[in-house]
């Protein structure tokens, strides 16, 4: 239904996507009301007017009057009254905002003029409007053209001036918040005007001043020598995935970029265990069939069954195999903390413990004896052989690959202004 709803909006308002945000909201409200009209047919026009729902009354009445063969007096009178009261209410609101003298109110004033204009456009096709008794309705329209132009120009001036003032504040105070507000003002400005040639440059400056720039690095306090490539392996984070609005992460410092936060992975312990080899031997046995033997009576004669055949008894024997299992293991661990520093005050904002372990394990299984004595589990382990232990550097690089997603996960949890 949502898709069909927006399809209808674009049909009624072909330039819907180009409208300013406040106009989009108004258009959506109007269309929703049209959707609801069939379900509120029992609504009284007088009740809508009496409860101050003037625009609902207007849309309700114009819907009833559009294409009607007979203009019922209740709808004509209701429309006339609702329109008069709605216009008076909006104009009083505009006068109040103008008297307050707050330049920030010009966008609201412009939006209200737009509402008045759209309301008049809805009634205009019905004019002249006479009810079934021959009484002509009277509508006092507001000439909004010049008023909208003034309000639009004042809105443009407000957003442009505000953006420049906020950027000046951001430059002077080194505060990122005014720069972000300046960027929002510039985005709103583009809804109303594109004639300012310096807006793209101002936007770039607002983004630069408003973005928290974060430098991530690794420091080794473990008294151990890092293998070549380990730091690069840790810093090969998915920084594009970490970047969010107003946040920029770098693994290596960019020229002429002043950073706000430093996030350092401080390695306090780097440990590699020696390779260990444990051997285990055990025997598996199984009783298997080994042909047959004759059954003898007390006199030493072969026994016969009722059919006269020799009686044969099954014969078994025990077979066994000796299994040798060799278990190899070696591990490397990185541990430390992720420290967040405000690079302007040099104060520590957060500190989080972090560690990763890379483990090498290998099991080699062989046997001597009768293979038929082996269990199914043992058979599955056959064929593996002892392996060469990985170097310390290789295991540490594997630990670095494991610590990298942990660092990313912790970075996502850190509160960054």
Coordinates of C-alpha atoms in Angstrom, one line a residue, residues 33 43-62 73-86 88-89:
X33 CA -6.9 13.1 4.0
X43 CA -18.7 13.4 9.4
X44 CA -20.7 16.6 9.9
X45 CA -19.2 19.7 8.3
X46 CA -20.6 21.8 11.1
X47 CA -18.8 19.5 13.7
X48 CA -15.5 19.9 11.9
X49 CA -15.8 23.7 11.8
X50 CA -17.0 23.8 15.5
X51 CA -14.0 21.8 16.6
X52 CA -11.5 24.0 14.7
X53 CA -10.7 21.4 12.1
X54 CA -10.9 23.9 9.3
X55 CA -8.7 22.3 6.7
X56 CA -10.4 19.0 7.1
X57 CA -13.7 20.7 6.7
X58 CA -12.5 22.4 3.6
X59 CA -11.3 19.2 2.0
X60 CA -14.4 17.4 3.1
X61 CA -16.7 20.1 1.6
X62 CA -14.8 20.6 -1.7
X73 CA -26.3 24.6 1.3
X74 CA -24.7 22.9 4.3
X75 CA -21.5 22.2 2.3
X76 CA -21.3 25.7 0.7
X77 CA -21.9 27.4 4.0
X78 CA -19.5 25.1 5.8
X79 CA -16.8 25.7 3.2
X80 CA -17.3 29.5 3.4
X81 CA -17.0 29.5 7.2
X82 CA -14.1 27.0 7.4
X83 CA -12.2 29.0 4.7
X84 CA -12.7 32.3 6.5
X85 CA -11.7 30.9 9.9
X86 CA -8.7 29.0 8.5
X88 CA -7.9 34.4 9.7
X89 CA -6.1 31.8 12.0

